[in-house]
Coordinates of C-alpha atoms in Angstrom, one line a residue:
M1 CA 71.0 70.4 75.1
P2 CA 73.0 69.5 72.4
S3 CA 75.3 66.5 73.2
D4 CA 78.9 66.5 72.9
S5 CA 79.4 65.3 69.3
E6 CA 76.9 68.0 68.4
E7 CA 78.6 71.4 70.1
E8 CA 80.5 72.8 67.6
D9 CA 84.3 72.9 68.5
T10 CA 85.4 76.4 70.1
V11 CA 87.7 78.0 67.2
V12 CA 90.7 80.2 67.6
K13 CA 93.3 81.5 65.1
I14 CA 96.9 80.5 65.3
E15 CA 98.4 84.1 65.0
N16 CA 96.1 86.0 68.0
V17 CA 97.4 82.7 69.9
L18 CA 100.9 83.1 69.4
Q19 CA 100.5 87.0 70.0
E20 CA 98.5 86.5 73.1
I21 CA 101.1 84.3 74.2
D22 CA 103.7 86.9 73.6
E23 CA 102.1 89.6 75.3
E24 CA 101.4 87.3 78.6
D25 CA 105.0 86.7 78.8
W26 CA 105.8 90.0 77.7
I27 CA 103.0 91.4 80.7
T28 CA 104.6 89.3 83.4
M29 CA 108.5 89.6 82.5
G30 CA 108.1 93.6 82.4
G31 CA 108.5 93.9 86.1
I32 CA 110.8 91.2 87.3
D33 CA 114.3 90.1 87.3
D34 CA 113.7 86.4 86.9
R35 CA 110.8 84.2 88.4
S36 CA 112.3 82.6 91.1
T37 CA 112.4 86.6 93.0
C38 CA 110.3 88.1 95.0
T39 CA 109.9 91.8 93.6
F40 CA 109.7 93.0 97.5
T41 CA 113.1 93.3 97.2
R42 CA 113.1 96.1 94.5
G43 CA 110.7 98.3 97.1
Y44 CA 108.1 99.9 94.9
V45 CA 108.5 99.2 91.4
K46 CA 107.6 101.4 89.0
R47 CA 105.1 99.1 87.5
Q48 CA 104.8 94.9 87.1
A49 CA 102.0 92.6 86.8
L50 CA 100.2 92.4 90.5
Y51 CA 97.9 89.2 91.5
T52 CA 95.4 88.8 94.3
C53 CA 94.6 85.4 96.2
H54 CA 90.9 83.7 96.3
T55 CA 92.4 80.7 98.4
C56 CA 94.1 82.8 101.2
L57 CA 91.7 86.1 101.4
N58 CA 88.2 87.1 101.3
I59 CA 89.2 90.0 99.2
N60 CA 85.9 91.8 99.3
Q61 CA 88.0 92.6 102.9
I62 CA 91.3 92.9 102.5
K63 CA 92.7 94.2 99.5
A64 CA 96.8 92.6 98.5
A65 CA 99.5 93.0 96.0
I66 CA 101.0 89.7 94.9
C67 CA 104.0 89.8 92.2
F68 CA 104.3 87.3 89.3
P69 CA 106.8 85.2 91.0
C70 CA 105.0 84.6 94.1
A71 CA 102.0 83.8 92.6
I72 CA 103.4 81.2 90.8
V73 CA 105.6 79.9 94.0
C74 CA 104.0 81.0 96.8
H75 CA 100.0 80.5 95.4
S76 CA 100.8 78.0 92.9
D77 CA 97.4 75.5 93.5
H78 CA 95.6 78.9 94.6
D79 CA 92.6 80.8 92.9
I80 CA 94.6 83.8 92.0
V81 CA 92.6 86.8 90.4
E82 CA 94.8 88.7 87.5
L83 CA 95.2 92.7 88.0
Y84 CA 97.4 93.1 85.3
T85 CA 99.7 95.7 85.8
K86 CA 100.3 98.8 87.9
R87 CA 102.2 101.2 89.2
Y88 CA 104.1 102.0 92.6
F89 CA 103.5 98.7 94.2
R90 CA 105.5 96.2 96.8
C91 CA 104.5 92.7 97.3
D92 CA 102.4 92.0 99.8
C93 CA 102.4 87.9 99.8
G94 CA 103.6 86.6 103.0
N95 CA 103.1 89.7 105.4
S96 CA 100.6 90.7 108.1
K97 CA 97.5 90.8 105.3
F98 CA 98.7 86.6 105.2
A99 CA 99.0 86.1 108.5
G100 CA 98.5 82.6 109.5
V101 CA 97.3 81.7 106.0
C102 CA 100.5 81.6 103.9
N103 CA 104.0 82.9 104.3
C104 CA 106.1 83.8 100.9
L105 CA 108.5 81.2 100.1
L106 CA 110.9 83.8 98.1
W107 CA 111.3 86.2 101.0
E108 CA 110.6 86.1 104.1
E109 CA 111.7 89.4 105.7
K110 CA 108.4 91.8 104.6
D111 CA 107.0 94.8 106.7
D112 CA 103.8 94.1 108.0
E113 CA 102.3 96.5 106.1
N114 CA 103.2 98.4 102.4
D115 CA 101.8 101.7 103.2
L116 CA 102.8 102.9 100.3
N117 CA 100.5 100.7 97.7
Q118 CA 97.4 102.1 96.6
Y119 CA 94.6 99.5 96.0
N120 CA 91.8 100.5 94.1
D121 CA 88.2 98.3 93.6
N122 CA 90.1 95.9 91.2
F123 CA 91.7 94.2 94.2
S124 CA 88.3 92.7 95.4
N125 CA 87.6 91.7 91.5
Q126 CA 85.2 94.6 91.0
Y127 CA 86.0 97.0 87.8
C128 CA 84.2 99.8 85.9
T129 CA 82.1 102.5 87.0
C130 CA 79.8 99.5 87.4
Q131 CA 81.6 97.3 90.1
R132 CA 81.1 94.2 88.0
P133 CA 83.6 90.9 88.4
Y134 CA 86.2 89.6 86.0
P135 CA 85.6 87.1 84.1
D136 CA 81.7 87.7 84.2
P137 CA 80.0 85.4 82.2
D138 CA 76.5 87.1 83.5
Y139 CA 77.8 90.5 81.9
D140 CA 74.7 91.4 79.4
G141 CA 77.5 93.4 76.6
V142 CA 80.6 93.2 75.8
E143 CA 83.1 91.7 78.4
E144 CA 86.4 92.8 77.3
M145 CA 87.4 96.2 78.7
I146 CA 90.1 98.8 78.9
Q147 CA 92.5 100.1 81.2
C148 CA 92.9 103.9 82.0
G149 CA 96.2 104.9 81.9
I150 CA 96.2 107.6 84.7
C151 CA 93.5 105.8 87.5
E152 CA 94.5 102.3 86.3
N153 CA 91.2 100.9 86.7
W154 CA 89.4 99.2 84.0
F155 CA 86.0 99.8 82.2
H156 CA 83.9 98.2 79.2
L157 CA 83.8 100.7 76.4
E158 CA 79.8 100.8 76.7
H159 CA 80.6 102.7 80.0
L160 CA 83.6 105.3 79.1
N161 CA 80.9 107.7 78.7
M162 CA 81.3 107.8 74.6
D163 CA 78.8 108.5 72.1
K164 CA 76.3 105.3 71.2
G165 CA 77.9 102.9 68.5
F166 CA 81.7 104.6 69.5
Q167 CA 84.7 102.0 68.5
P168 CA 88.1 103.1 69.7
P169 CA 90.9 104.0 67.1
E170 CA 92.6 100.9 66.3
D171 CA 96.2 103.2 66.4
Y172 CA 95.4 104.4 69.8
N173 CA 98.6 104.5 72.3
E174 CA 96.3 105.4 75.7
M175 CA 93.0 105.7 77.3
T176 CA 92.1 108.2 80.1
C177 CA 88.8 107.1 81.6
F178 CA 85.8 110.6 81.5
M179 CA 86.2 110.8 85.4
C180 CA 89.9 111.2 85.3
I181 CA 89.5 113.6 82.3
K182 CA 86.8 115.6 84.7
K183 CA 89.3 115.4 87.7
Y184 CA 92.1 117.0 86.0
A185 CA 91.4 120.2 84.3
F186 CA 94.5 120.3 82.6
L187 CA 93.6 117.0 80.5
F188 CA 90.4 117.9 79.2
M189 CA 92.3 121.2 78.3
H190 CA 95.2 119.4 76.2
A191 CA 93.2 116.4 75.0
Y192 CA 90.4 119.6 73.7
D193 CA 93.9 120.9 71.9
T194 CA 95.1 117.7 70.2
E195 CA 92.1 115.4 70.0
E196 CA 89.7 116.3 67.2
T197 CA 87.8 113.4 68.2
F198 CA 87.9 114.3 71.6
R199 CA 86.4 117.9 70.4
Q200 CA 84.0 116.9 68.6
S201 CA 82.7 114.6 71.4
C202 CA 82.3 117.8 73.8
H203 CA 81.4 120.1 71.7
S204 CA 77.9 120.4 73.8
A205 CA 79.9 120.1 77.6
T206 CA 82.0 123.0 76.2
C207 CA 79.2 125.4 74.8
T208 CA 79.4 128.3 77.3
K209 CA 76.3 131.4 77.1
N210 CA 78.2 133.6 75.2
N211 CA 80.5 131.2 73.6
S212 CA 82.7 128.6 73.0
L213 CA 85.8 127.0 73.8
A214 CA 85.6 125.9 70.7
E215 CA 87.0 129.6 69.3
V216 CA 90.3 129.3 71.2
I217 CA 92.7 126.2 70.1
Y218 CA 95.9 126.3 71.5
T219 CA 98.5 124.5 69.4
P220 CA 101.8 123.5 71.8
D221 CA 104.3 123.2 68.7
S222 CA 103.7 127.1 67.7
K223 CA 102.9 128.1 70.7
K224 CA 100.1 130.6 69.2
L225 CA 96.8 131.5 69.8
K226 CA 94.9 130.4 66.4
K227 CA 91.5 132.2 66.5
T228 CA 88.4 131.8 64.6
G229 CA 89.5 134.6 62.4
N230 CA 92.4 132.6 61.3
E231 CA 94.1 136.0 63.3
A232 CA 97.0 134.2 65.5
T233 CA 99.2 136.6 68.5
T234 CA 101.9 135.3 70.3
H235 CA 101.3 133.2 73.3
P236 CA 101.3 135.6 76.8
E237 CA 103.5 133.2 78.3
D238 CA 105.7 131.5 76.2
D239 CA 106.8 129.4 79.1
C240 CA 103.5 127.8 80.3
R241 CA 101.0 125.8 77.4
L242 CA 98.2 126.0 79.6
F243 CA 98.3 129.6 80.2
P244 CA 95.5 130.6 77.2
W245 CA 93.1 127.9 78.6
A246 CA 92.7 129.3 81.8
S247 CA 92.8 133.1 80.7
K248 CA 89.9 132.1 78.5
M249 CA 87.6 130.8 81.3
K250 CA 88.7 133.6 82.9
K251 CA 90.5 131.7 85.5
H252 CA 94.0 132.4 87.0
A253 CA 97.0 130.2 86.2
P254 CA 97.1 129.1 90.1
E255 CA 93.6 128.3 90.4
F256 CA 93.4 126.9 87.0
R257 CA 96.1 124.5 87.9
C258 CA 94.2 123.2 91.1
S259 CA 91.0 123.0 89.5
S260 CA 88.8 119.4 88.5
L261 CA 86.1 120.2 86.0
D262 CA 83.6 120.1 88.7
S263 CA 85.0 123.9 89.9
L264 CA 85.3 125.5 86.0
D265 CA 82.1 127.7 85.1
N266 CA 80.0 127.5 82.3
L267 CA 81.3 123.3 81.5
D268 CA 79.2 120.6 82.2
P269 CA 81.7 117.6 83.2
N270 CA 78.6 115.0 83.1
L271 CA 79.0 115.7 79.7
V272 CA 82.9 114.9 79.2
P273 CA 83.7 111.6 77.4
S274 CA 87.0 109.5 78.2
V275 CA 89.9 110.2 75.5
F276 CA 91.5 107.4 73.2
W277 CA 94.9 109.3 72.6
I278 CA 96.5 108.2 69.1
S279 CA 99.8 109.7 69.7
D280 CA 102.3 110.0 72.1
W281 CA 100.7 112.6 74.0
R282 CA 102.3 112.8 77.4
S283 CA 106.0 114.4 75.3
F284 CA 103.6 117.2 74.8
L285 CA 102.3 118.2 78.4
C286 CA 103.7 121.9 79.7
R287 CA 106.9 121.1 81.8
C288 CA 107.2 124.7 82.9
E289 CA 108.0 124.8 86.6
D290 CA 104.2 125.8 87.4
C291 CA 102.3 123.0 85.7
K292 CA 105.4 120.6 87.6
K293 CA 104.2 121.8 91.0
M294 CA 100.7 121.2 89.8
Y295 CA 101.5 117.4 88.8
K296 CA 102.9 116.8 91.9
H297 CA 100.0 118.1 94.0
F298 CA 97.8 115.9 91.9
K299 CA 100.2 113.1 92.4
V300 CA 100.5 112.3 88.7
E301 CA 104.5 113.1 88.4
F302 CA 104.5 109.8 86.8
L303 CA 103.2 111.4 83.6
L304 CA 106.2 113.2 82.7
D305 CA 107.7 109.6 83.0
P306 CA 108.7 108.5 79.5
E307 CA 109.4 105.1 81.1
D308 CA 105.9 105.0 82.9
S309 CA 103.6 104.0 79.9
V310 CA 102.2 100.3 79.0
S311 CA 103.4 100.6 75.9
H312 CA 107.1 101.1 77.4
Y313 CA 106.3 98.5 79.3
M314 CA 105.6 96.2 77.2
Q315 CA 108.9 96.8 75.0
L316 CA 111.0 96.1 78.4
G317 CA 109.2 92.7 79.0
K318 CA 109.6 91.5 75.5
Q319 CA 113.2 92.8 76.1
R320 CA 113.4 90.4 79.4
T321 CA 111.4 87.3 77.9
K322 CA 114.0 87.3 75.4
S323 CA 117.1 87.4 78.4
I324 CA 115.5 84.8 81.0
N325 CA 114.6 82.3 78.5
E326 CA 118.2 82.4 76.7
E327 CA 119.0 82.3 80.8
E328 CA 117.0 79.1 81.7
K329 CA 117.8 77.7 78.6
R330 CA 121.3 77.7 79.2
T331 CA 120.5 76.4 82.7
L332 CA 118.8 73.7 81.4
N333 CA 121.8 73.2 79.3
E334 CA 123.9 72.9 82.6
A335 CA 121.4 70.7 84.3
L336 CA 121.1 68.2 80.8
A337 CA 125.0 67.8 81.2
E338 CA 125.0 66.3 85.0
L339 CA 123.1 63.8 84.1
P340 CA 123.7 60.1 82.4
H341 CA 124.7 60.7 78.9
P342 CA 122.0 58.5 77.7
V343 CA 119.2 59.9 80.2
A344 CA 120.2 63.8 78.4
V345 CA 119.7 62.4 75.0
N346 CA 116.2 61.1 75.2
F347 CA 115.3 63.8 77.1
A348 CA 116.5 66.3 74.5
T349 CA 115.8 64.0 71.4
G350 CA 112.3 64.0 73.1
F351 CA 112.0 67.9 73.6
V352 CA 113.3 68.7 69.9
R353 CA 110.6 66.3 68.0
L354 CA 107.5 67.8 70.1
K355 CA 108.9 71.3 69.1
E356 CA 109.1 70.1 65.5
A357 CA 105.9 68.6 65.6
L358 CA 103.8 71.6 66.7
E359 CA 106.1 73.8 64.5
E360 CA 105.0 71.7 61.8
F361 CA 101.1 71.8 62.5
F362 CA 101.1 75.2 63.4
T363 CA 102.9 76.1 60.4
K364 CA 100.8 73.9 58.0
K365 CA 97.6 75.4 59.4
R366 CA 98.9 79.1 59.1
D367 CA 99.6 78.8 55.3
K368 CA 96.3 77.4 54.5
N369 CA 94.6 80.5 56.7
H370 CA 93.4 77.6 58.8
I371 CA 91.8 78.1 61.9
V372 CA 92.4 75.4 64.6
T373 CA 89.7 73.9 66.5
E374 CA 89.9 72.5 69.9
S375 CA 89.1 69.0 69.3
E376 CA 92.8 69.1 66.5
V377 CA 94.9 70.2 69.4
K378 CA 93.6 67.3 71.2
A379 CA 93.8 64.6 68.5
F380 CA 97.3 66.7 67.7
F381 CA 99.0 65.5 71.5
E382 CA 97.2 61.7 71.6
D383 CA 99.1 61.7 68.1
F384 CA 102.3 62.9 69.0
R385 CA 101.9 60.3 72.6
K386 CA 101.0 57.3 70.3
R387 CA 103.9 58.0 68.1
S388 CA 106.7 58.5 70.8
Q389 CA 105.4 55.2 72.8
S390 CA 105.6 53.3 69.7

């Protein structure tokens, strides 16, 4: 085993570090009003960053959701598990799940349980179809996972039922896992219509004895049925974008809207891949009254909400991060104003010097396209400490 001096430094690109820091802030800030208020007061939040706690709970037996303010205040020195963002949760911190173990320091008056919270296996630190934990140093493959925008589970790329060697498009907007595509037949039809990559991957799944679904491609914008002979006919039901697909599969619309792929004939659901949506695909979903009833039946009405997507949430988080930082800066300035003048000056001067030194350090490395090592970062802070004491 090599000695410390022989081990290679861990290397990090500055741009990646700064981007990750920004994105972490956006993730945590997108669902809160400030860092000191439990989100329980807002009810079931449309989307927020959630956590669970190894220290307080046996997470294999008890599933609970903790908001970001509670994670940093009530569980500050605990072993918490980050769950990224999830929709329609109310904070469990301090309720009956934590009875006798941890009280919420931010909001004590909580219901015993939040009945509308929907916990998946992620709350037991199990992810993907392989049910592995994260982080997972023993995983033999690419550990990084991708979240499904429907079920909100996380998946390893190699477990998404994709072709061998598949790599997601760099500009994809959202991923829907193959299990959700199989569960909701309307998503399969929509993906087959709009995603060329998906259509190619589904060729073996969609072939039937007499023909293939590839013979008919419905175009939402023009409301036409395009046939293989370039013959176009008017959509028989102009108010529903899914009707031609149901007809092609010899399904009545009401039956089709309540179907999973497992119940549809002439299609092998085991060969259906996941979908990496490139465009703003949700805006093209049918909004006729019957389809709205279908979304409600499947409890996926959120698909029609433009504020539900993670991309919208991240933009909101970016705005809130700026607003909260400005408010905290104002509060800090007010606190400094209450200190004796010499103390306030020393504090402010030290803070500015550290900020300027960090900016200079990172700027020089970035301009030279230099990769910063862990030892260089440690050396910077040690040098700054010595200069501050001199």
